[in-house]
Short mmCIF file of C-alpha atoms in Angstrom, two decimals:
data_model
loop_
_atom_site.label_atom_id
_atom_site.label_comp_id
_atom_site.label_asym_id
_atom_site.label_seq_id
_atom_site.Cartn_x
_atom_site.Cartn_y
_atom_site.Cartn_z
CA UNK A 1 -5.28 33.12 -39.08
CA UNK A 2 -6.17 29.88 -40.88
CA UNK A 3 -6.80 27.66 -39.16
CA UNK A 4 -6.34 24.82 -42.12
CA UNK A 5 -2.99 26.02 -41.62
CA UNK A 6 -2.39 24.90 -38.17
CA UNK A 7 0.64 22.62 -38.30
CA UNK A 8 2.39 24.47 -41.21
CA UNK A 9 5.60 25.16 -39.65
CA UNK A 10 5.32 28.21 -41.32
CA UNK A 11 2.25 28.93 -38.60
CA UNK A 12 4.07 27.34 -35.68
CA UNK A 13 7.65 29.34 -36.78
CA UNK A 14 5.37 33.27 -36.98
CA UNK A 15 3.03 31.79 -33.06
CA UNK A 16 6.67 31.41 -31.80
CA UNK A 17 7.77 34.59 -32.92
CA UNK A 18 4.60 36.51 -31.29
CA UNK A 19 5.13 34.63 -28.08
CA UNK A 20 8.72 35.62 -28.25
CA UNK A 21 7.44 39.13 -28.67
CA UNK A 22 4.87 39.26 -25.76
CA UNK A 23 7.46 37.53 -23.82
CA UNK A 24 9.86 40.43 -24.04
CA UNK A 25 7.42 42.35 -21.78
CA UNK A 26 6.53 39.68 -19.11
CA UNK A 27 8.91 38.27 -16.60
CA UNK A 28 9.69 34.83 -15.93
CA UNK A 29 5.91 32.41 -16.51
CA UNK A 30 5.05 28.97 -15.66
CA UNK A 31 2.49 27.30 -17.53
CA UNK A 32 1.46 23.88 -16.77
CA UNK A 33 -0.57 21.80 -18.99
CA UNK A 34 -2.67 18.80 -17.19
CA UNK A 35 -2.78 15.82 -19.89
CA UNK A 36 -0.17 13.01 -21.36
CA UNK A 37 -1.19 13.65 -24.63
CA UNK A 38 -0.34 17.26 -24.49
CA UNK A 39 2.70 15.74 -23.61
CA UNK A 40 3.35 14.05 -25.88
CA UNK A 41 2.68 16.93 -29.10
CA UNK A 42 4.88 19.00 -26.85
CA UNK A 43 7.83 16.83 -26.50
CA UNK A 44 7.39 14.87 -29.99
CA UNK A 45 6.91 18.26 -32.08
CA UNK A 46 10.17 19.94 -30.03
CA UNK A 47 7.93 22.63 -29.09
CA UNK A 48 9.59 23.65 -25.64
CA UNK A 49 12.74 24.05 -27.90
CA UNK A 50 10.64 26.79 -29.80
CA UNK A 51 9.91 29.02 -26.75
CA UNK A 52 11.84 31.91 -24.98
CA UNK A 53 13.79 30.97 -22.27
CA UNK A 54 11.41 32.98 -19.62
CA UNK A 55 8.44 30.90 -20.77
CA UNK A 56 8.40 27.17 -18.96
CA UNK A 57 6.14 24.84 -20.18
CA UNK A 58 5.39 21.95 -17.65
CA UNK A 59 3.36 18.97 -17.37
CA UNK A 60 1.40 18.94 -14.22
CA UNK A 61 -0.78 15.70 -12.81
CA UNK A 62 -2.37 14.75 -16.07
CA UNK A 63 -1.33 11.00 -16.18
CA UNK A 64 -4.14 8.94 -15.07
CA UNK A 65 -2.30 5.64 -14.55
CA UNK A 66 0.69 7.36 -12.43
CA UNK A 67 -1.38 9.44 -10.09
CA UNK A 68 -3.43 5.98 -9.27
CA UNK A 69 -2.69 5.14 -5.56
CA UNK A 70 -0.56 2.55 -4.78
CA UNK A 71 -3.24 0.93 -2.34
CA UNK A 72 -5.87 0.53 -4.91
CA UNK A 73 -3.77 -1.22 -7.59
CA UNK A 74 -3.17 -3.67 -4.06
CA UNK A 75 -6.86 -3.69 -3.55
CA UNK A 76 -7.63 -4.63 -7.37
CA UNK A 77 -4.60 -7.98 -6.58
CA UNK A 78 -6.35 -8.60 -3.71
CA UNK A 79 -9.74 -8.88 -5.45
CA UNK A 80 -7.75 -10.53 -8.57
CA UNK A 81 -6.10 -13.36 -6.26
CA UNK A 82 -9.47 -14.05 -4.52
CA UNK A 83 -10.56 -15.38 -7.92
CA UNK A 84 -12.37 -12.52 -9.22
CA UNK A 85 -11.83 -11.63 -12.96
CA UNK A 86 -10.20 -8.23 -13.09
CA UNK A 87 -10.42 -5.79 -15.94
CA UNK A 88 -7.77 -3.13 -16.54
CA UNK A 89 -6.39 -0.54 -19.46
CA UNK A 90 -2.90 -1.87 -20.07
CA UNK A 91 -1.42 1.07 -19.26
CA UNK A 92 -2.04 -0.04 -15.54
CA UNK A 93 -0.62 -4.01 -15.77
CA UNK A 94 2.51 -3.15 -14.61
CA UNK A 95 2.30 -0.12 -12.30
CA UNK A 96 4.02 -0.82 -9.26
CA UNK A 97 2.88 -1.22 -5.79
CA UNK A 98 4.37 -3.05 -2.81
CA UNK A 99 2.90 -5.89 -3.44
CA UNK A 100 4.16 -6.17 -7.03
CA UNK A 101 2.06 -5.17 -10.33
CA UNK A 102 -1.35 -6.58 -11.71
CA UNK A 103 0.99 -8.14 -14.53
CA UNK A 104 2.54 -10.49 -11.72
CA UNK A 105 -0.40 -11.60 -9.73
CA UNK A 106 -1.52 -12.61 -13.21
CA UNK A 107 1.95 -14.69 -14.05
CA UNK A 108 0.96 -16.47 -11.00
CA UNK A 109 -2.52 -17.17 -12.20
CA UNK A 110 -5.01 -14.47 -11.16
CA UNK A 111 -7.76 -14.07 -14.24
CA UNK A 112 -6.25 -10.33 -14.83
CA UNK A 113 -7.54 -9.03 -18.55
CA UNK A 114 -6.16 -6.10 -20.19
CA UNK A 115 -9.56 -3.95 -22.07
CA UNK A 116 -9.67 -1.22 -24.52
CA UNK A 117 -12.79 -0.09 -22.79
CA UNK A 118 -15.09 -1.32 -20.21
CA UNK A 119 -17.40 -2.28 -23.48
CA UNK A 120 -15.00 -5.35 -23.47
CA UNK A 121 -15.36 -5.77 -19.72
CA UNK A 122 -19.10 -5.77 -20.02
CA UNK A 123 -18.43 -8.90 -23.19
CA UNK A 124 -16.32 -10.90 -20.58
CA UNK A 125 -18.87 -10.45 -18.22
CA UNK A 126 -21.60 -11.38 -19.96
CA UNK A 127 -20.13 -14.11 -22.48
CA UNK A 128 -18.17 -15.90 -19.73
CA UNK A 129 -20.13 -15.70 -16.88
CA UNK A 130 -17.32 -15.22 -15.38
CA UNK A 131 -17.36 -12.09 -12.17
CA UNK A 132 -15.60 -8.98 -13.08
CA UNK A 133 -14.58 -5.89 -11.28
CA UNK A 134 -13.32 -3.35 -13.71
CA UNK A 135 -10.36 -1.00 -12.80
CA UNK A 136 -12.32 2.30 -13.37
CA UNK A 137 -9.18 4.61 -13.74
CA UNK A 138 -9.44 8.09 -15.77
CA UNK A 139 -10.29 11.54 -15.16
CA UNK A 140 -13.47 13.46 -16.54
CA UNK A 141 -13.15 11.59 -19.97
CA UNK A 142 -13.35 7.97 -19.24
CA UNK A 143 -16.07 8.55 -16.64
CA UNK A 144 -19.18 8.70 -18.65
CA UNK A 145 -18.12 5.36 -20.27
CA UNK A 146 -18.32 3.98 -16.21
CA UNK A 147 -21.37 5.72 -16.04
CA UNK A 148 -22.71 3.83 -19.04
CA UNK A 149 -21.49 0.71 -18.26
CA UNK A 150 -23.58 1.79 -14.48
CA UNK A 151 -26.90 2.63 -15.73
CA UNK A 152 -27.12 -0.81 -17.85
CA UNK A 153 -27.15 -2.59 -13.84
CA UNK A 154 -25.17 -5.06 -15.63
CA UNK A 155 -24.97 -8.61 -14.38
CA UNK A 156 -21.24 -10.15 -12.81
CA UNK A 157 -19.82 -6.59 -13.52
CA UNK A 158 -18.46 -4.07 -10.65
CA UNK A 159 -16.66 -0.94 -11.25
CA UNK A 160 -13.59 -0.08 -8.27
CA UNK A 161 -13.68 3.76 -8.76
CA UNK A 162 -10.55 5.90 -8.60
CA UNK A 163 -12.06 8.44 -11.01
CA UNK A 164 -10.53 11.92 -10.42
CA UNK A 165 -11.38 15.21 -11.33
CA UNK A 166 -9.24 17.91 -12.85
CA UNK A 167 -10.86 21.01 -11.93
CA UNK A 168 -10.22 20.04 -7.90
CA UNK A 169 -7.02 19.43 -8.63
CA UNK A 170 -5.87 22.63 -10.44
CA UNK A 171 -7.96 24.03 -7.19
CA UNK A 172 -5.69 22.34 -5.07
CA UNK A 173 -2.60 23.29 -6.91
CA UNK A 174 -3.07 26.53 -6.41
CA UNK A 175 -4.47 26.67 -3.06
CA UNK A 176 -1.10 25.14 -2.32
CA UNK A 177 0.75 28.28 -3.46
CA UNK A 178 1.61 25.88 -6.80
CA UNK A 179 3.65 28.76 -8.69
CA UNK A 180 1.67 28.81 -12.09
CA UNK A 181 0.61 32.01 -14.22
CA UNK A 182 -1.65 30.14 -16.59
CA UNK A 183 -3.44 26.56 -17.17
CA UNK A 184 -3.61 24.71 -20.74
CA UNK A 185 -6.69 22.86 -19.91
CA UNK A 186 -7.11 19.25 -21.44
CA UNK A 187 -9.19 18.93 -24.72
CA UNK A 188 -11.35 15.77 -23.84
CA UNK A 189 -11.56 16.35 -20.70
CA UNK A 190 -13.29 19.83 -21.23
CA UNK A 191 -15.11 18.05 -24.15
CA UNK A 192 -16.85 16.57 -21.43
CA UNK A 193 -17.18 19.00 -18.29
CA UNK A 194 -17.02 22.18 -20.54
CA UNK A 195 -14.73 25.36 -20.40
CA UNK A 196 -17.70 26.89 -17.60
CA UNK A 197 -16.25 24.33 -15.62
CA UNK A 198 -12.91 25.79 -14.85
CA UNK A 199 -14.45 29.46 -14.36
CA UNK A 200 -14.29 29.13 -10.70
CA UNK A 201 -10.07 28.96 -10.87
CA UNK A 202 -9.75 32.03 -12.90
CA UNK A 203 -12.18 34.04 -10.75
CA UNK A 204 -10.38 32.45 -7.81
CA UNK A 205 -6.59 32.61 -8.02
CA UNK A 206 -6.36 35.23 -10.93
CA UNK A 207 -5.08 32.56 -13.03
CA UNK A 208 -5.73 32.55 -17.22
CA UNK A 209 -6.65 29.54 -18.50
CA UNK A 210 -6.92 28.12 -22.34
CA UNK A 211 -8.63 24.86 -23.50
CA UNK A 212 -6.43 23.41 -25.95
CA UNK A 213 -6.86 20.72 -28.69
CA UNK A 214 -3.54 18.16 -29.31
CA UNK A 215 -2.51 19.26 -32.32
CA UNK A 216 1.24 21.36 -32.17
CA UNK A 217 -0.65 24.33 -33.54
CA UNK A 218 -3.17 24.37 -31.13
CA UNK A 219 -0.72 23.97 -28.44
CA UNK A 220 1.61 26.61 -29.63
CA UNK A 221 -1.32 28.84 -30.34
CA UNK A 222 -2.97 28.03 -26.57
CA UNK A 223 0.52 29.39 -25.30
CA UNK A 224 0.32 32.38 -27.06
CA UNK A 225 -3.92 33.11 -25.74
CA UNK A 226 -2.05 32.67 -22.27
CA UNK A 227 0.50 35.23 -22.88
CA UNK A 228 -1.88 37.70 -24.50
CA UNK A 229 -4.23 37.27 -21.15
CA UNK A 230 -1.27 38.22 -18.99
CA UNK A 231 -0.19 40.94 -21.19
CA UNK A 232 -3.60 42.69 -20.98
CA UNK A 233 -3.94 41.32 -17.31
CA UNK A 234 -6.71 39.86 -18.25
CA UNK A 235 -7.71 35.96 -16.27
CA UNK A 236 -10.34 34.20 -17.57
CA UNK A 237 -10.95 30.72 -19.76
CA UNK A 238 -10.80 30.96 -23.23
CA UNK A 239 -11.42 28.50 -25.95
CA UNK A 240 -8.94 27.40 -28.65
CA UNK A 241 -10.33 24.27 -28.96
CA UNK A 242 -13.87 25.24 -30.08
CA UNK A 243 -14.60 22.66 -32.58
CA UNK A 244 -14.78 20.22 -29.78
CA UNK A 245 -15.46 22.29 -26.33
CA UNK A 246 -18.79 23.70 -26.00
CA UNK A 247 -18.82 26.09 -22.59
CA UNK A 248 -21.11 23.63 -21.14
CA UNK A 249 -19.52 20.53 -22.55
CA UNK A 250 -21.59 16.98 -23.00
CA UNK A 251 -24.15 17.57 -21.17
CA UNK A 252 -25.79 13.90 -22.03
CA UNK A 253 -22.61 12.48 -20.38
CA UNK A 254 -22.50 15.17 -17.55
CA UNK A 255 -25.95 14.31 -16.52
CA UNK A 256 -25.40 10.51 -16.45
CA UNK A 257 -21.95 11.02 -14.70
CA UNK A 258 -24.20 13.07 -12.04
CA UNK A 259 -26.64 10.12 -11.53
CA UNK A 260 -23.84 7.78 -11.24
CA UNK A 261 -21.39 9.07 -9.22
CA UNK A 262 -20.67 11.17 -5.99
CA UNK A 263 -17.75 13.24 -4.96
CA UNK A 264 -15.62 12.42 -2.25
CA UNK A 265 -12.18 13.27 -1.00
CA UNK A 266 -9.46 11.26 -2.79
CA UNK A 267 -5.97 10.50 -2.23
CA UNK A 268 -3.20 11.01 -5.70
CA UNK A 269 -0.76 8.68 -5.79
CA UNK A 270 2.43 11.02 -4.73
CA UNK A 271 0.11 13.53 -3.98
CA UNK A 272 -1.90 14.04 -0.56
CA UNK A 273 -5.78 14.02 -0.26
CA UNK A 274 -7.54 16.42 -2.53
CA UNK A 275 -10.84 17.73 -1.80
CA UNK A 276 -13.42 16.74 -3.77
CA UNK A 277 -11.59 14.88 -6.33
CA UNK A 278 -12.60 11.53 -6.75
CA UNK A 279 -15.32 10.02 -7.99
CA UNK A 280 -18.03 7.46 -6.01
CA UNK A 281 -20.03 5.25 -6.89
CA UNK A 282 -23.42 6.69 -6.05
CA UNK A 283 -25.68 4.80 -3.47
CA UNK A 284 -28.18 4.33 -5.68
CA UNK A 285 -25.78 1.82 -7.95
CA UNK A 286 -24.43 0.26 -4.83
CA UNK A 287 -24.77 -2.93 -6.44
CA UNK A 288 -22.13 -2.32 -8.83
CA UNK A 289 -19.56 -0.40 -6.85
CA UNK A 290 -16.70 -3.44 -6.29
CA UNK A 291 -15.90 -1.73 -2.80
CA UNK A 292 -19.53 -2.83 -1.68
CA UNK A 293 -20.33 -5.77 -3.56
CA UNK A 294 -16.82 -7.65 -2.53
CA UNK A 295 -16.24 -5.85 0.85
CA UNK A 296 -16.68 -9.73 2.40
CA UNK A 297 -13.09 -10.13 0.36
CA UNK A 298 -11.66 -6.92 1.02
CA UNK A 299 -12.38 -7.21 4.66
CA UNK A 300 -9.32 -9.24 4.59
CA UNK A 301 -7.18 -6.47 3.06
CA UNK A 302 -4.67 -4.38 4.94
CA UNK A 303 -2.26 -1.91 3.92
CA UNK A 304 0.67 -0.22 4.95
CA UNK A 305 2.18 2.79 3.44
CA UNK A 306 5.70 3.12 2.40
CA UNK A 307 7.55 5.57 1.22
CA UNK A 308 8.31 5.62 -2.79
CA UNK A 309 11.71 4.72 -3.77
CA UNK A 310 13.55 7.88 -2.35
CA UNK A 311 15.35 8.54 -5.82
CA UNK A 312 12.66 8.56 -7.89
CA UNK A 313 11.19 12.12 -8.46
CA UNK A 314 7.88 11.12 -10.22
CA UNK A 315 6.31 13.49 -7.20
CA UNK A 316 8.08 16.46 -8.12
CA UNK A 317 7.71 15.37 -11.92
CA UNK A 318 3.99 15.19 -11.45
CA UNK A 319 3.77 18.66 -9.78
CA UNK A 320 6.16 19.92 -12.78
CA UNK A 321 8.50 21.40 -10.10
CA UNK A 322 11.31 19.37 -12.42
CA UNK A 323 11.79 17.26 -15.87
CA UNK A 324 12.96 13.45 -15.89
CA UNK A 325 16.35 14.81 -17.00
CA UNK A 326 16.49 16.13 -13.32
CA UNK A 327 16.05 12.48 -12.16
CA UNK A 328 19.03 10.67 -11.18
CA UNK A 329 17.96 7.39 -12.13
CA UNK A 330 16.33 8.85 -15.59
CA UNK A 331 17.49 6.52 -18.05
CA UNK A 332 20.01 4.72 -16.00
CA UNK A 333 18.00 2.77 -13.52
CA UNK A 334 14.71 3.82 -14.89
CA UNK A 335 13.69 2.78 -18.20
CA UNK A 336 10.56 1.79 -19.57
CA UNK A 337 11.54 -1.59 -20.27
CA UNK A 338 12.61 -2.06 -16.15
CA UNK A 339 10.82 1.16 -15.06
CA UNK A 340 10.95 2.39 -10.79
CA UNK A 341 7.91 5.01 -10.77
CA UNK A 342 4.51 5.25 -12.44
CA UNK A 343 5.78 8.05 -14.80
CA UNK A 344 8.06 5.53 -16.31
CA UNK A 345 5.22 3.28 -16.97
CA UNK A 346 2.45 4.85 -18.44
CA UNK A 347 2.63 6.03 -21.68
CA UNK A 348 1.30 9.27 -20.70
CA UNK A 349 3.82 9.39 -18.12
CA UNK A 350 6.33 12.69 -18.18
CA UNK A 351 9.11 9.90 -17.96
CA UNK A 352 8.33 7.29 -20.50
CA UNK A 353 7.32 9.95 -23.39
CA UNK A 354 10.38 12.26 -22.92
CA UNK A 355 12.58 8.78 -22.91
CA UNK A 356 10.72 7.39 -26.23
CA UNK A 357 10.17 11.16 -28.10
CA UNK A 358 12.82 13.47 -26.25
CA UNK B 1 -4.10 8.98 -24.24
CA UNK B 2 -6.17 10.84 -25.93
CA UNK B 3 -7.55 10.03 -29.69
CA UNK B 4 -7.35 13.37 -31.23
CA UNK B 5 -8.12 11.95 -34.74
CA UNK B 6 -11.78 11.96 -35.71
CA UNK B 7 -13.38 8.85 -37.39
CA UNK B 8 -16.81 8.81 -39.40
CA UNK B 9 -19.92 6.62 -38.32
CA UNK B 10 -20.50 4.38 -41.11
CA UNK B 11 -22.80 1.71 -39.48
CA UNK B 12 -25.48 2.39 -36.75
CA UNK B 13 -27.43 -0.31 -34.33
CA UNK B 14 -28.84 1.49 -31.36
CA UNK B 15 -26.37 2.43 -29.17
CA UNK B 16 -23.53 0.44 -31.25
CA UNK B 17 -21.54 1.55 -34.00
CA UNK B 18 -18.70 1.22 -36.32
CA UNK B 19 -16.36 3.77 -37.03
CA UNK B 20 -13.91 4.43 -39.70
CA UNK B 21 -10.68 6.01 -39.44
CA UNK B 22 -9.00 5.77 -43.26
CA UNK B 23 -9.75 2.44 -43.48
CA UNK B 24 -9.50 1.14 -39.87
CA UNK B 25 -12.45 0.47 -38.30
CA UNK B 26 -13.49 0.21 -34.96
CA UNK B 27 -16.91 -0.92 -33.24
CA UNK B 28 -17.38 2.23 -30.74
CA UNK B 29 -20.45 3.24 -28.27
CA UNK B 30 -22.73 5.84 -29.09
CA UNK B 31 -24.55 6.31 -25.76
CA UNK B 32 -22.62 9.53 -25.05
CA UNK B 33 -24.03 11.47 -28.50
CA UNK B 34 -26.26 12.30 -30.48
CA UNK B 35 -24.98 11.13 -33.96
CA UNK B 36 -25.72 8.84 -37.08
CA UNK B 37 -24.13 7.19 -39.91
CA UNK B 38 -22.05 10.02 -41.47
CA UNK B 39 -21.21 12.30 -38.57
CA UNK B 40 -17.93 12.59 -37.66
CA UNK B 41 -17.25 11.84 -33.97
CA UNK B 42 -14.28 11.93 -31.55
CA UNK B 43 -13.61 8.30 -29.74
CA UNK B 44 -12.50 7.49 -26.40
CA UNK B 45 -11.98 3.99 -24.70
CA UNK B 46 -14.31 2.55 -27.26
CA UNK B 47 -16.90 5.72 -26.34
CA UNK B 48 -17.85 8.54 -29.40
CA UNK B 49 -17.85 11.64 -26.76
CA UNK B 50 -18.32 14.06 -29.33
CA UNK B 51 -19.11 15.31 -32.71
CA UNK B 52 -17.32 17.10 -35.15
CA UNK B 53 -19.06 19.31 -38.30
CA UNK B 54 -17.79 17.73 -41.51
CA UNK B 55 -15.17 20.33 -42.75
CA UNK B 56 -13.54 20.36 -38.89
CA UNK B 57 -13.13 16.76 -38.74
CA UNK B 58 -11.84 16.73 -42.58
CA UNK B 59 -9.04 19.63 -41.67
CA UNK B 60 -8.54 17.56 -38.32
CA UNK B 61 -8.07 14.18 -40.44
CA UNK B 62 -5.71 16.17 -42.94
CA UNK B 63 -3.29 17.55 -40.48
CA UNK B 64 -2.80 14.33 -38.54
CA UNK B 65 -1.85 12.95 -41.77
CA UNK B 66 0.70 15.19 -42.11
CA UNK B 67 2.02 14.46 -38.79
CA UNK B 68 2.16 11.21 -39.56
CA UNK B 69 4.49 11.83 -42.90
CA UNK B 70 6.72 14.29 -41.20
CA UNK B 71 7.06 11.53 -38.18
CA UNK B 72 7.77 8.65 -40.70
CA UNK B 73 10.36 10.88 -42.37
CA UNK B 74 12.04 11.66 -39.16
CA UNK B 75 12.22 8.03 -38.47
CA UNK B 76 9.98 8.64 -35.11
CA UNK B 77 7.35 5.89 -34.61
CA UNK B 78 3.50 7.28 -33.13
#
């Protein structure tokens, strides 16, 4: 096939007829994808609309911002109301917690900055003199830019780490019985860690797996690599994305995010505690991990859980076990413009890109 | 999200750069790569993570743009 060819519907019309075809001879499948953006070519090219009706095509826990627990967006107000300059993508500003967003302790006057990238952290940092703890959200492909920021031992900067990993959490998925017969792995993400690094699932679970790129070709054409694998019984991780995956990834940024960080246990928002799937600041750069160098302010922090909003389903909509359409207050009570759960929010949220592109 | 589009380094000081993307461009770090004026790299956050051969990031840059028409014409905004 030619690949210069990728988005001609022509392409996408003859992959959806070969899936269709392979489909005839497997049963009901679940694939789950792991990133907004996939998301978003899936829901703003109609894709799902293309497939058999045996073939579901879900989003799982890809959305950075939503899966971001609530008591770390009420550490970062803490730290923000103290006086501290706080750094965030924008995505986060008005994530909900109990104690209201990072966009309304800054209506009542805490220094809260919305940043591109911690690049423009490190310029208000250094230009204004002014202390900042950066929000250091992301999975596997914002990390190295942490890491960067890390190794420069900058002065008045501090990283608060709720880096996650995807590869634990696919692990976790499934070690949970999560009924999936096949991965689409994120593109940037495995730019970074490399396809190697989801080996371990596929040997593990039986599970096929296929890095994808973002483009609707390469998503249609990811689906089809999946259904091939399951045909032939084959499970292992294959590569449509090759002219940006390398098996062992970045290994410049792998190597730095090694020096930088350590794993540890971490909590998803709407999710319980994952093994393994959050990112530390290592000891070595204790200096610049916020929980360290402000725990004299965070000693004064407490927390208590509470349940999410009992309608909202952004748990089940994270896990892909249903769509926003299945949510009751989907576009009646939840809206991006006055949204209830992170989904809604983010614009890599399930929610806000099926209400925008759907 | 994701930045799936590639840009091309056209200005180079250390580990700081300028990328262009049709026009727009966008000072970026190049810590994370190995790349020079002329490559074609893959941003994120402000970060080049990767690098793309010439006629990959050319298709890549071609298809977008006809994502972008076919969005325009369906009234959809990106």
């Amino acid at each position: 096939m030619n690949q210069a060819n990728r988005n001609d519907p022509r392409y996408i019309r003859l992959l959806a007829g070969k899936i269709a075809e392979q489909a005839r001879f497997l049963g009901p499948l679940t694939l789950m994808h792991v990133c907004g953006t996939h998301e978003h070519t899936i829901v703003s090219s109609g894709m799902r609309s293309l497939l058999p009706d045996t073939i579901r095509l879900v989003s799982g826990p890809g959305c950075p911002v939503c899966i971001t627990p609530k008591e770390d967006i009420e550490r970062m107000i803490h730290l923000a109301r103290s006086g501290l300059t706080v750094t965030t993508f924008g995505d986060m500003m008005r994530i909900p917690s109990d104690s209201g967003s990072l966009a309304d302790a800054k209506a009542k006057g805490a220094d809260v900055r919305i940043v591109y990238g911690i690049a423009n952290a490190l310029s208000i940092a250094h230009e204004e003199h002014r202390e900042v703890v950066h929000f250091g959200i992301g999975f596997e492909t914002t990390v190295p830019t942490s890491s960067v920021a890390l190794a420069s031992e900058p002065d008045n900067l501090s990283i608060y780490s709720v880096h996650r990993t995807i590869p634990e959490a696919l692990d976790f998925l499934l070690s949970n019985s999560l009924a999936v017969d096949g991965f689409v792995d994120p593109g940037h993400v495995s730019t970074i860690i490399g396809s190697n690094a989801y080996a371990f699932i596929s040997e593990r679970y039986g599970v096929p797996q296929v890095v994808a790129g973002f483009e609707p070709g390469d998503v249609m054409l990811s689906v089809l690599m999946l259904l091939e694998q399951r045909a032939e019984g084959r499970a292992e991780v294959e590569n449509e994305y090759v002219r940006a995956v390398r098996p062992e990834g970045n290994v410049k940024a792998r190597t730095l995010i090694d020096e930088t960080f350590r794993q540890v246990d971490a909590k998803w928002r709407a999710l319980p505690v994952i093994p393994k799937s959050g990112l530390a600041i290592a000891s070595k750069y204790r200096e610049w991990d916020a929980v360290h160098r402000h725990r004299d302010v965070l000693e004064s922090f407490s927390y208590t859980p509470r349940e999410e909003d009992s309608a909202c389903r952004c748990k089940d909509i994270l896990l892909g076990a249903c769509s926003p359409q299945d949510c009751p207050l989907f576009r009646r009570a939840c809206t991006p413009d006055a949204p209830v759960g992170p989904c809604m929010v983010s614009v890599e949220g399930t929610c806000y890109i099926s209400y925008k592109y759907g | 999200m994701c930045l799936a589009i590639p840009g091309k380094i056209i200005e180079r000081d250390g580990n700081e750069g300028v990328v262009d993307y049709d026009g727009a461009r966008i000072k970026v770090r190049l810590d994370l790569v190995d790349a020079d004026v002329g490559d074609y790299v893959i941003v994120h956050t402000g970060f080049a993570i990767d690098t793309l051969s010439e006629e990959d990031a050319l298709e890549s840059i071609e298809l977008w743009r006809q994502i972008g028409e076919l969005q325009d014409e369906s009234g959809q905004s990106q």
